[in-house]
């Protein structure tokens, strides 16, 4: 019997570098839609009267409008529609977890594949960068108010962009030598080319944002001093860059890295590029501990650095893995092996303190724990040891303490995250707002941007009317 044909046309696949080629280079994996494919994909959108996709987007991008603009070839108008709500579409189109947000709500997904909203957002942002007229959004008249934004991740970049457009004099402080936060030091080039972040930052500078790198607020200058220097308001978006460890024997051996350090060396300090002299252990047998996006990024980076074998060690099953499906799929395609229901017990080294092996235990799943996920339970007598000369720990990260430890007036919760009003980002210290990972703990780019936008609205109000 002939299969009945679905009326819903499948979404247009994203062209990609083949797995056997890309595992040897750092170039971007998905290649992007061309104009024709983007227009064809956009015509799949049925323009719902009550669009659920917009409700699934944490910053409520007017998705049907920008998709309609693509379908009709009005690309310049489309990107301007996105900018009303999202200042970093080239970034979000690439790294947002669309499958659980906008695309997860798309009505077409109920019977077939949802509209490729992320791919279309990326298409418009890339089109604008390559072919747009480069015109800048209009700025309001200067207010004479000065704002300090601390941390140049997606939260800080959003606040800086929103407030400079409102006519305020914005200075963006960043501890590293390059702005962008996790977008430049964490997420690898093959997922998010750094030229994209640079171009977003350049736009802010053209708008008048004053960028001050290599400055750790809380050490070089503290928050009170910023007010003494004449700033009227301060936004704190310092992220969750403090790596967590497992506290098992051998974590101090040479060759055991936190994912944070490993990825910073690889991305920000360009260890993969022979033109840079960044020291880094290039493992032959690599073990990456963890099952999130960070673990996938570290594993795929280790492959590209020249590892022969890369294994993800994760103590629960595939179902509980927090990584985006696309990331774990890409990692597996490239040759990363998954050792599920496995937990490291200790790292072993040689007489010179260099990592040589990791000893693990097999696990099984028991009853659900406080997180709602089934608890991994050790299996007696299942210990085994495997060779390993590079281990990367990607089991989470905590609040960055450099600023908060220097300012007792900013109230923290018991994990060291700043307590801020979820509606407007106000902290316990007058004139200070906070948002992004430093408030929520490690989360997502779009949530950090959303928090930045709310804080910027409240800060603008304060600068006009008071606390
Ligand atoms: P950050 O991006 O962490 O930026 C904080 C900035 O503040 C940093 O540049 C830091 O150097 C600076 N800073 C810290 N302290 C000071 C100080 N005292 N003075 C001056 N500057 C300071 N999210 C997604 O949505 N999709 C993904 O695919 C994804 N992949 C990820 C992969 C990795 C490897 C990591 C680590 C995270 C990933 N995330 C992803 C999470 C996402 O990147 C973060 O949620 C987001 O970047 C948080 O933004 P933020 O602005 O709060 O902080």
Short mmCIF file of C-alpha atoms and ligand atoms in Angstrom, two decimals:
data_model
loop_
_atom_site.label_atom_id
_atom_site.label_comp_id
_atom_site.label_asym_id
_atom_site.label_seq_id
_atom_site.Cartn_x
_atom_site.Cartn_y
_atom_site.Cartn_z
CA UNK A 1 0.00 0.00 0.00
CA UNK A 2 1.34 3.42 -0.87
CA UNK A 3 2.13 5.54 2.20
CA UNK A 4 -0.20 8.55 2.56
CA UNK A 5 1.85 11.70 1.93
CA UNK A 6 1.92 14.22 4.80
CA UNK A 7 0.55 17.62 3.76
CA UNK A 8 3.14 19.30 5.93
CA UNK A 9 6.33 19.87 4.01
CA UNK A 10 9.47 18.85 5.92
CA UNK A 11 11.71 21.61 7.12
CA UNK A 12 14.70 22.47 4.99
CA UNK A 13 17.80 20.80 6.41
CA UNK A 14 20.69 23.02 7.45
CA UNK A 15 23.72 22.36 5.23
CA UNK A 16 26.70 21.27 7.35
CA UNK A 17 30.37 20.39 7.03
CA UNK A 18 30.63 16.58 6.82
CA UNK A 19 31.55 15.01 10.18
CA UNK A 20 34.80 13.41 8.96
CA UNK A 21 36.02 16.78 7.63
CA UNK A 22 34.89 19.07 10.44
CA UNK A 23 36.37 16.96 13.24
CA UNK A 24 39.76 18.16 11.99
CA UNK A 25 39.00 21.88 11.79
CA UNK A 26 37.57 24.71 13.90
CA UNK A 27 35.37 26.19 11.16
CA UNK A 28 31.66 26.57 11.82
CA UNK A 29 29.73 23.30 11.47
CA UNK A 30 26.32 24.51 10.13
CA UNK A 31 26.82 26.54 6.95
CA UNK A 32 23.62 28.60 6.99
CA UNK A 33 20.67 28.90 4.60
CA UNK A 34 21.00 30.75 1.31
CA UNK A 35 18.32 33.28 0.29
CA UNK A 36 16.27 30.76 -1.71
CA UNK A 37 16.20 28.13 1.02
CA UNK A 38 15.39 30.73 3.69
CA UNK A 39 12.45 32.03 1.64
CA UNK A 40 11.19 28.50 1.01
CA UNK A 41 11.46 27.62 4.70
CA UNK A 42 9.71 30.86 5.67
CA UNK A 43 6.72 29.98 3.49
CA UNK A 44 6.14 26.91 5.71
CA UNK A 45 5.04 29.23 8.53
CA UNK A 46 1.23 29.32 8.65
CA UNK A 47 1.17 32.72 10.44
CA UNK A 48 -0.92 31.58 13.43
CA UNK A 49 -3.33 34.20 14.82
CA UNK A 50 -2.18 33.33 18.33
CA UNK A 51 1.47 32.44 17.75
CA UNK A 52 2.70 30.02 20.40
CA UNK A 53 6.29 30.42 19.17
CA UNK A 54 6.36 33.99 20.53
CA UNK A 55 5.20 32.73 23.91
CA UNK A 56 7.99 30.16 23.86
CA UNK A 57 10.61 32.87 23.33
CA UNK A 58 11.93 34.35 26.61
CA UNK A 59 12.22 37.81 25.00
CA UNK A 60 9.06 37.55 22.85
CA UNK A 61 10.67 38.16 19.45
CA UNK A 62 7.85 38.87 16.92
CA UNK A 63 8.60 35.62 15.10
CA UNK A 64 5.71 35.43 12.58
CA UNK A 65 6.45 39.01 11.45
CA UNK A 66 10.12 38.44 10.71
CA UNK A 67 9.36 35.12 9.02
CA UNK A 68 6.74 36.79 6.80
CA UNK A 69 9.32 39.41 5.87
CA UNK A 70 11.73 36.65 4.80
CA UNK A 71 9.05 34.88 2.76
CA UNK A 72 8.43 38.15 0.91
CA UNK A 73 12.13 38.91 0.44
CA UNK A 74 12.05 41.96 2.77
CA UNK A 75 15.23 40.93 4.62
CA UNK A 76 16.24 44.36 5.85
CA UNK A 77 12.80 44.88 7.40
CA UNK A 78 12.92 41.39 8.90
CA UNK A 79 16.15 41.98 10.80
CA UNK A 80 14.87 45.30 12.11
CA UNK A 81 11.80 43.52 13.46
CA UNK A 82 14.04 41.13 15.42
CA UNK A 83 16.24 43.94 16.76
CA UNK A 84 13.21 45.44 18.51
CA UNK A 85 13.45 42.57 20.99
CA UNK A 86 16.80 40.89 20.49
CA UNK A 87 20.09 42.71 20.01
CA UNK A 88 22.11 39.53 19.29
CA UNK A 89 20.19 37.53 16.65
CA UNK A 90 23.29 36.08 14.98
CA UNK A 91 24.22 34.61 18.35
CA UNK A 92 20.75 33.42 19.37
CA UNK A 93 20.03 31.93 15.94
CA UNK A 94 23.07 29.72 16.54
CA UNK A 95 23.04 28.80 20.22
CA UNK A 96 19.51 29.18 21.62
CA UNK A 97 17.82 25.91 22.62
CA UNK A 98 15.02 26.54 20.07
CA UNK A 99 13.74 22.97 20.36
CA UNK A 100 12.54 23.68 23.91
CA UNK A 101 11.53 27.31 23.27
CA UNK A 102 10.05 28.83 20.08
CA UNK A 103 10.29 25.73 17.87
CA UNK A 104 9.07 23.53 20.71
CA UNK A 105 5.78 25.47 20.59
CA UNK A 106 5.41 25.63 16.78
CA UNK A 107 2.09 24.15 15.73
CA UNK A 108 3.70 22.40 12.71
CA UNK A 109 5.80 20.41 15.16
CA UNK A 110 2.68 18.60 16.38
CA UNK A 111 2.31 16.69 13.11
CA UNK A 112 5.68 17.10 11.45
CA UNK A 113 8.74 19.28 11.81
CA UNK A 114 8.48 22.81 13.26
CA UNK A 115 9.49 25.85 11.22
CA UNK A 116 13.28 26.28 11.48
CA UNK A 117 12.96 29.55 13.42
CA UNK A 118 16.55 29.54 14.68
CA UNK A 119 17.97 28.94 11.20
CA UNK A 120 15.83 31.80 9.83
CA UNK A 121 16.89 34.19 12.60
CA UNK A 122 20.52 33.34 11.88
CA UNK A 123 19.92 33.83 8.14
CA UNK A 124 18.64 37.39 8.63
CA UNK A 125 21.43 38.38 11.00
CA UNK A 126 24.09 36.98 8.64
CA UNK A 127 22.44 38.63 5.64
CA UNK A 128 22.49 41.99 7.40
CA UNK A 129 26.17 41.58 8.33
CA UNK A 130 27.16 40.72 4.75
CA UNK A 131 24.71 42.71 2.62
CA UNK A 132 22.89 45.16 4.85
CA UNK A 133 23.49 48.91 4.68
CA UNK A 134 25.14 48.89 8.13
CA UNK A 135 22.85 51.65 9.33
CA UNK A 136 22.66 52.04 13.09
CA UNK A 137 19.48 52.34 15.15
CA UNK A 138 18.59 55.90 16.14
CA UNK A 139 19.82 57.21 19.52
CA UNK A 140 17.82 59.42 21.85
CA UNK A 141 19.24 62.79 22.93
CA UNK A 142 22.07 62.68 25.49
CA UNK A 143 20.81 62.59 29.09
CA UNK A 144 24.12 63.37 30.80
CA UNK A 145 23.70 60.28 33.01
CA UNK A 146 26.58 57.82 33.36
CA UNK A 147 26.09 54.05 33.59
CA UNK A 148 28.71 51.40 34.42
CA UNK A 149 28.05 47.90 33.11
CA UNK A 150 30.27 45.24 34.65
CA UNK A 151 30.76 42.08 32.57
CA UNK A 152 30.43 41.95 28.79
CA UNK A 153 28.50 38.69 28.38
CA UNK A 154 25.05 38.68 26.75
CA UNK A 155 23.47 40.31 29.85
CA UNK A 156 25.95 43.20 29.96
CA UNK A 157 25.97 43.68 26.17
CA UNK A 158 22.17 43.95 26.18
CA UNK A 159 22.11 46.52 28.97
CA UNK A 160 24.87 48.54 27.30
CA UNK A 161 23.04 48.52 23.95
CA UNK A 162 19.65 49.42 25.38
CA UNK A 163 20.93 52.25 27.56
CA UNK A 164 23.23 53.84 25.00
CA UNK A 165 20.25 54.06 22.65
CA UNK A 166 18.32 55.85 25.38
CA UNK A 167 20.99 58.57 25.38
CA UNK A 168 22.98 57.53 28.47
CA UNK A 169 26.76 57.56 28.64
CA UNK A 170 27.66 53.86 29.02
CA UNK A 171 31.00 52.34 30.07
CA UNK A 172 31.35 48.57 29.79
CA UNK A 173 33.99 46.99 32.09
CA UNK A 174 35.38 43.55 31.28
CA UNK A 175 37.93 41.49 33.22
CA UNK A 176 39.31 39.68 30.17
CA UNK A 177 41.19 41.31 27.29
CA UNK A 178 38.24 40.66 24.94
CA UNK A 179 34.53 41.39 25.41
CA UNK A 180 31.75 38.81 24.93
CA UNK A 181 31.77 36.67 28.09
CA UNK A 182 31.03 32.99 27.48
CA UNK A 183 30.32 33.83 23.83
CA UNK A 184 34.06 34.33 23.32
CA UNK A 185 35.76 32.34 26.07
CA UNK A 186 33.41 29.35 26.35
CA UNK A 187 31.45 28.52 23.21
CA UNK A 188 33.90 27.25 20.57
CA UNK A 189 34.55 28.86 17.20
CA UNK A 190 32.98 25.88 15.36
CA UNK A 191 29.63 26.71 17.02
CA UNK A 192 29.85 30.47 17.21
CA UNK A 193 32.49 32.24 15.10
CA UNK A 194 34.11 34.98 17.15
CA UNK A 195 33.89 37.44 14.24
CA UNK A 196 30.14 37.50 14.89
CA UNK A 197 30.52 38.55 18.51
CA UNK A 198 33.18 41.09 17.51
CA UNK A 199 30.83 42.62 15.00
CA UNK A 200 28.03 42.91 17.61
CA UNK A 201 30.46 44.61 20.02
CA UNK A 202 31.72 46.95 17.27
CA UNK A 203 28.15 48.10 16.69
CA UNK A 204 27.87 48.99 20.39
CA UNK A 205 31.14 50.91 20.20
CA UNK A 206 29.92 52.78 17.10
CA UNK A 207 26.84 53.72 19.08
CA UNK A 208 29.13 55.24 21.69
CA UNK A 209 29.63 52.55 24.34
CA UNK A 210 33.00 53.05 26.01
CA UNK A 211 34.68 49.63 26.38
CA UNK A 212 37.25 49.12 29.16
CA UNK A 213 38.86 45.64 29.11
CA UNK A 214 41.43 44.09 31.46
CA UNK A 215 39.62 45.57 34.46
CA UNK A 216 38.37 43.40 37.31
CA UNK A 217 35.69 45.36 39.17
CA UNK A 218 35.97 44.41 42.83
CA UNK A 219 39.77 44.38 42.54
CA UNK A 220 41.03 47.23 40.32
CA UNK A 221 38.07 49.41 41.28
CA UNK A 222 35.06 48.57 43.46
CA UNK A 223 31.37 49.39 43.05
CA UNK A 224 31.40 52.27 45.59
CA UNK A 225 34.36 53.81 43.77
CA UNK A 226 32.39 53.69 40.53
CA UNK A 227 29.73 55.88 42.16
CA UNK A 228 32.46 58.18 43.56
CA UNK A 229 33.85 58.49 40.03
CA UNK A 230 30.50 59.86 38.89
CA UNK A 231 28.52 56.88 37.63
CA UNK A 232 24.81 57.21 38.36
CA UNK A 233 23.90 53.52 38.07
CA UNK A 234 25.71 50.18 37.89
CA UNK A 235 24.68 46.89 36.24
CA UNK A 236 26.41 43.70 37.38
CA UNK A 237 26.47 40.88 34.80
CA UNK A 238 29.57 38.96 35.87
CA UNK A 239 28.28 35.47 35.06
CA UNK A 240 28.81 32.05 36.60
CA UNK A 241 32.40 31.40 35.66
CA UNK A 242 33.58 29.64 38.83
CA UNK A 243 34.17 26.00 37.87
CA UNK A 244 32.89 23.16 40.07
CA UNK A 245 34.98 20.08 40.73
CA UNK A 246 34.04 16.61 41.98
CA UNK A 247 36.46 16.57 44.92
CA UNK A 248 37.78 13.14 44.05
CA UNK A 249 41.45 12.06 44.36
CA UNK A 250 43.78 13.16 41.57
CA UNK A 251 41.98 16.31 40.42
CA UNK A 252 45.23 18.26 40.90
CA UNK A 253 47.23 16.11 38.49
CA UNK A 254 48.76 17.73 35.41
CA UNK A 255 46.33 17.01 32.59
CA UNK A 256 43.12 17.50 34.60
CA UNK A 257 41.38 20.73 33.60
CA UNK A 258 38.10 22.39 34.43
CA UNK A 259 36.08 22.81 31.23
CA UNK A 260 36.21 26.52 31.92
CA UNK A 261 40.02 26.65 31.81
CA UNK A 262 40.26 24.21 28.90
CA UNK A 263 37.79 26.11 26.73
CA UNK A 264 39.25 29.51 27.69
CA UNK A 265 42.70 28.37 26.59
CA UNK A 266 41.31 26.89 23.38
CA UNK A 267 38.92 29.71 22.43
CA UNK A 268 39.93 33.02 23.94
CA UNK A 269 43.66 32.25 23.98
CA UNK A 270 43.46 30.39 20.63
CA UNK A 271 45.52 27.34 21.66
CA UNK A 272 44.28 25.64 18.48
CA UNK A 273 46.05 28.17 16.29
CA UNK A 274 49.81 27.51 15.89
CA UNK A 275 50.33 31.27 15.56
CA UNK A 276 49.50 31.55 19.29
CA UNK A 277 51.81 30.29 22.00
CA UNK A 278 49.16 29.12 24.46
CA UNK A 279 50.26 26.07 26.46
CA UNK A 280 47.73 23.24 26.60
CA UNK A 281 47.89 19.48 27.07
CA UNK A 282 46.86 17.83 23.78
CA UNK A 283 45.48 14.52 25.02
CA UNK A 284 45.63 11.24 23.13
CA UNK A 285 42.99 9.54 25.30
CA UNK A 286 40.61 12.17 26.59
CA UNK A 287 37.87 11.78 29.21
CA UNK A 288 35.28 14.54 29.58
CA UNK A 289 33.12 14.30 32.69
CA UNK A 290 29.56 15.68 32.39
CA UNK A 291 26.59 15.57 30.04
CA UNK A 292 25.73 19.20 29.27
CA UNK A 293 26.53 21.60 26.41
CA UNK A 294 29.80 22.49 28.10
CA UNK A 295 30.89 18.83 28.12
CA UNK A 296 29.99 18.49 24.41
CA UNK A 297 31.95 21.67 23.56
CA UNK A 298 35.00 20.41 25.48
CA UNK A 299 34.84 16.94 23.87
CA UNK A 300 34.49 18.28 20.36
CA UNK A 301 37.31 20.77 20.97
CA UNK A 302 39.59 17.96 22.23
CA UNK A 303 38.89 15.99 19.04
CA UNK A 304 39.85 18.96 16.90
CA UNK A 305 43.00 19.53 18.96
CA UNK A 306 44.16 16.08 17.78
CA UNK A 307 42.94 13.50 20.34
CA UNK A 308 42.75 9.89 19.16
CA UNK A 309 39.86 8.98 21.43
CA UNK A 310 37.42 11.21 23.30
CA UNK A 311 34.95 9.75 25.79
CA UNK A 312 32.11 11.52 27.56
CA UNK A 313 31.66 10.04 31.05
CA UNK A 314 28.14 10.70 32.35
CA UNK A 315 26.61 9.16 35.45
CA UNK A 316 22.99 9.05 34.28
CA UNK A 317 21.44 7.78 31.04
CA UNK A 318 20.99 9.52 27.71
CA UNK A 319 17.46 10.55 28.65
CA UNK A 320 18.69 12.72 31.53
CA UNK A 321 21.51 14.32 29.53
CA UNK A 322 21.11 18.10 29.74
CA UNK A 323 22.96 18.83 26.47
CA UNK A 324 20.94 20.00 23.48
CA UNK A 325 20.10 17.11 21.20
CA UNK A 326 21.85 18.85 18.31
CA UNK A 327 25.07 19.12 20.34
CA UNK A 328 25.19 15.48 21.48
CA UNK A 329 24.23 14.37 17.95
CA UNK A 330 27.04 16.44 16.40
CA UNK A 331 29.51 15.13 18.98
CA UNK A 332 28.61 11.50 18.26
CA UNK A 333 28.73 12.04 14.50
CA UNK A 334 32.26 13.36 14.91
CA UNK A 335 33.37 10.29 16.84
CA UNK A 336 32.96 11.22 20.52
CA UNK A 337 32.05 8.06 22.50
CA UNK A 338 29.45 8.21 25.25
CA UNK A 339 30.07 6.19 28.41
CA UNK A 340 26.69 6.50 30.09
CA UNK A 341 25.81 5.38 33.62
CA UNK A 342 29.46 5.74 34.55
CA UNK A 343 31.04 7.85 37.29
CA UNK A 344 34.73 8.64 37.86
CA UNK A 345 36.10 7.61 41.28
CA UNK A 346 39.68 8.90 41.00
CA UNK A 347 42.38 10.06 38.61
CA UNK A 348 45.74 8.30 38.72
CA UNK A 349 49.11 9.76 37.80
CA UNK A 350 52.77 8.91 37.32
CA UNK A 351 55.74 9.88 39.50
CA UNK A 352 55.93 13.29 37.77
CA UNK A 353 52.34 14.12 38.70
CA UNK A 354 50.95 13.62 35.19
CA UNK A 355 47.57 12.04 34.62
CA UNK A 356 47.76 8.47 33.27
CA UNK A 357 44.34 6.88 33.90
CA UNK A 358 40.90 7.31 35.35
CA UNK A 359 39.10 4.75 37.50
CA UNK A 360 35.30 4.67 37.19
CA UNK A 361 32.30 2.83 38.54
CA UNK A 362 29.22 1.71 36.63
CA UNK A 363 25.86 3.06 37.80
CA UNK A 364 22.20 2.17 37.45
CA UNK A 365 19.19 4.44 37.82
CA UNK A 366 17.22 4.37 41.07
CA UNK A 367 14.29 6.46 42.34
CA UNK A 368 13.95 10.15 41.29
CA UNK A 369 15.93 12.63 43.43
CA UNK A 370 15.17 16.27 44.38
CA UNK A 371 15.84 17.35 40.76
CA UNK A 372 13.09 14.99 39.57
CA UNK A 373 15.63 12.93 37.62
CA UNK A 374 16.30 9.29 38.51
CA UNK A 375 19.17 9.04 40.96
CA UNK A 376 22.31 7.22 39.75
CA UNK A 377 23.14 4.34 42.11
CA UNK A 378 26.62 2.71 42.13
CA UNK A 379 26.84 -0.92 41.01
CA UNK A 380 28.96 -2.96 43.43
CA UNK A 381 32.09 -4.58 41.99
CA UNK A 382 31.87 -2.65 38.71
CA UNK A 383 35.06 -0.54 39.04
CA UNK A 384 37.33 -0.36 36.01
CA UNK A 385 40.35 1.71 34.96
CA UNK A 386 41.09 3.17 31.54
CA UNK A 387 44.04 5.06 30.06
CA UNK A 388 43.61 8.80 30.02
CA UNK A 389 46.15 11.59 29.60
CA UNK A 390 43.69 14.53 29.51
CA UNK A 391 40.57 14.85 31.64
CA UNK A 392 38.15 17.75 31.44
CA UNK A 393 35.66 18.31 34.24
CA UNK A 394 32.38 19.79 33.02
CA UNK A 395 30.06 19.26 35.98
CA UNK A 396 28.77 22.81 36.35
CA UNK A 397 29.95 26.21 37.50
CA UNK A 398 29.04 28.67 40.23
CA UNK A 399 28.70 32.42 40.74
CA UNK A 400 31.76 34.50 39.93
CA UNK A 401 32.77 35.91 43.36
CA UNK A 402 35.30 38.60 42.36
CA UNK A 403 32.90 41.54 42.49
CA UNK A 404 30.36 40.28 45.01
CA UNK A 405 32.99 39.41 47.65
CA UNK A 406 34.13 43.04 47.63
CA UNK A 407 30.68 44.62 48.12
CA UNK A 408 28.79 43.46 51.25
CA UNK A 409 25.84 45.77 50.48
CA UNK A 410 24.87 43.49 47.58
CA UNK A 411 22.83 40.63 49.11
CA UNK A 412 23.62 37.10 47.94
CA UNK A 413 21.76 33.82 48.28
CA UNK A 414 23.39 30.78 49.83
CA UNK A 415 25.03 29.76 46.56
CA UNK A 416 26.67 33.17 46.16
CA UNK A 417 24.27 34.37 43.44
CA UNK A 418 23.07 37.96 43.65
CA UNK A 419 19.53 38.38 44.95
CA UNK A 420 17.82 40.58 42.38
CA UNK A 421 14.17 41.36 41.74
CA UNK A 422 13.17 39.04 38.85
CA UNK A 423 10.90 41.77 37.42
CA UNK A 424 13.49 44.54 37.15
CA UNK A 425 16.92 43.28 38.31
CA UNK A 426 17.16 45.66 41.30
CA UNK A 427 19.59 44.46 43.98
CA UNK A 428 19.69 45.35 47.69
CA UNK A 429 22.20 48.14 46.96
CA UNK A 430 20.77 51.46 45.81
CA UNK A 431 21.66 52.22 42.20
CA UNK A 432 22.87 48.66 41.47
CA UNK A 433 21.13 46.15 39.18
CA UNK A 434 22.14 42.61 38.31
CA UNK A 435 21.13 39.97 35.76
CA UNK A 436 22.17 36.88 33.83
CA UNK A 437 24.04 33.89 35.25
CA UNK A 438 25.26 35.80 38.34
CA UNK A 439 21.61 35.92 39.45
CA UNK A 440 20.10 32.71 38.07
CA UNK A 441 23.16 30.44 38.14
CA UNK A 442 24.41 28.95 34.85
CA UNK A 443 21.52 29.28 32.36
CA UNK A 444 21.22 30.40 28.73
CA UNK A 445 22.20 33.29 26.48
CA UNK A 446 18.62 34.35 25.82
CA UNK A 447 17.69 34.33 29.52
CA UNK A 448 20.73 36.50 30.29
CA UNK A 449 19.68 38.89 27.52
CA UNK A 450 16.09 38.94 28.78
CA UNK A 451 17.30 39.83 32.29
CA UNK A 452 19.52 42.53 30.81
CA UNK A 453 16.59 44.04 28.93
CA UNK A 454 14.37 44.17 32.05
CA UNK A 455 17.18 45.74 34.08
CA UNK A 456 17.88 48.32 31.37
CA UNK A 457 14.22 49.39 31.35
CA UNK A 458 14.26 49.78 35.13
CA UNK A 459 17.62 51.61 35.09
CA UNK A 460 16.37 54.04 32.47
CA UNK A 461 13.33 54.72 34.63
CA UNK A 462 15.58 55.28 37.66
CA UNK A 463 17.85 57.64 35.74
CA UNK A 464 14.82 59.69 34.72
CA UNK A 465 12.82 59.54 37.96
CA UNK A 466 14.92 58.07 40.81
CA UNK A 467 15.08 54.74 42.74
P1 LIG B 1 28.87 35.62 30.96
O1 LIG B 1 28.64 35.28 29.54
O2 LIG B 1 29.51 34.62 31.83
O3 LIG B 1 29.74 36.96 30.99
C1 LIG B 1 30.22 37.50 32.20
C2 LIG B 1 31.40 38.37 31.90
O4 LIG B 1 31.75 39.09 33.08
C3 LIG B 1 32.66 37.60 31.51
O5 LIG B 1 33.19 38.15 30.33
C4 LIG B 1 33.60 37.80 32.69
O6 LIG B 1 34.98 37.82 32.29
C5 LIG B 1 33.16 39.16 33.19
N1 LIG B 1 33.49 39.39 34.60
C6 LIG B 1 33.36 38.54 35.64
N2 LIG B 1 33.73 39.12 36.80
C7 LIG B 1 34.10 40.39 36.47
C8 LIG B 1 34.57 41.48 37.23
N3 LIG B 1 34.70 41.41 38.55
N4 LIG B 1 34.88 42.64 36.58
C9 LIG B 1 34.75 42.74 35.22
N5 LIG B 1 34.29 41.73 34.47
C10 LIG B 1 33.96 40.57 35.08
N6 LIG B 1 23.76 29.03 26.46
C11 LIG B 1 22.93 28.89 25.40
O7 LIG B 1 21.88 29.52 25.36
N7 LIG B 1 23.24 28.04 24.37
C12 LIG B 1 24.41 27.36 24.32
O8 LIG B 1 24.65 26.63 23.39
C13 LIG B 1 25.31 27.51 25.41
N8 LIG B 1 26.52 26.89 25.41
C14 LIG B 1 27.39 27.12 26.42
C15 LIG B 1 28.67 26.56 26.34
C16 LIG B 1 29.59 26.81 27.33
C17 LIG B 1 30.96 26.21 27.21
C18 LIG B 1 29.23 27.60 28.46
C19 LIG B 1 30.23 27.85 29.56
C20 LIG B 1 27.98 28.16 28.55
C21 LIG B 1 27.06 27.95 27.52
N9 LIG B 1 25.79 28.52 27.54
C22 LIG B 1 24.94 28.37 26.48
C23 LIG B 1 25.38 29.38 28.66
C24 LIG B 1 25.48 30.87 28.32
O9 LIG B 1 26.66 31.12 27.60
C25 LIG B 1 25.42 31.71 29.58
O10 LIG B 1 24.19 31.44 30.22
C26 LIG B 1 25.50 33.22 29.28
O11 LIG B 1 26.70 33.53 28.60
C27 LIG B 1 25.41 34.04 30.55
O12 LIG B 1 25.59 35.39 30.23
P2 LIG B 1 26.07 36.48 31.30
O13 LIG B 1 26.09 37.77 30.57
O14 LIG B 1 25.26 36.36 32.53
O15 LIG B 1 27.54 36.04 31.73
#
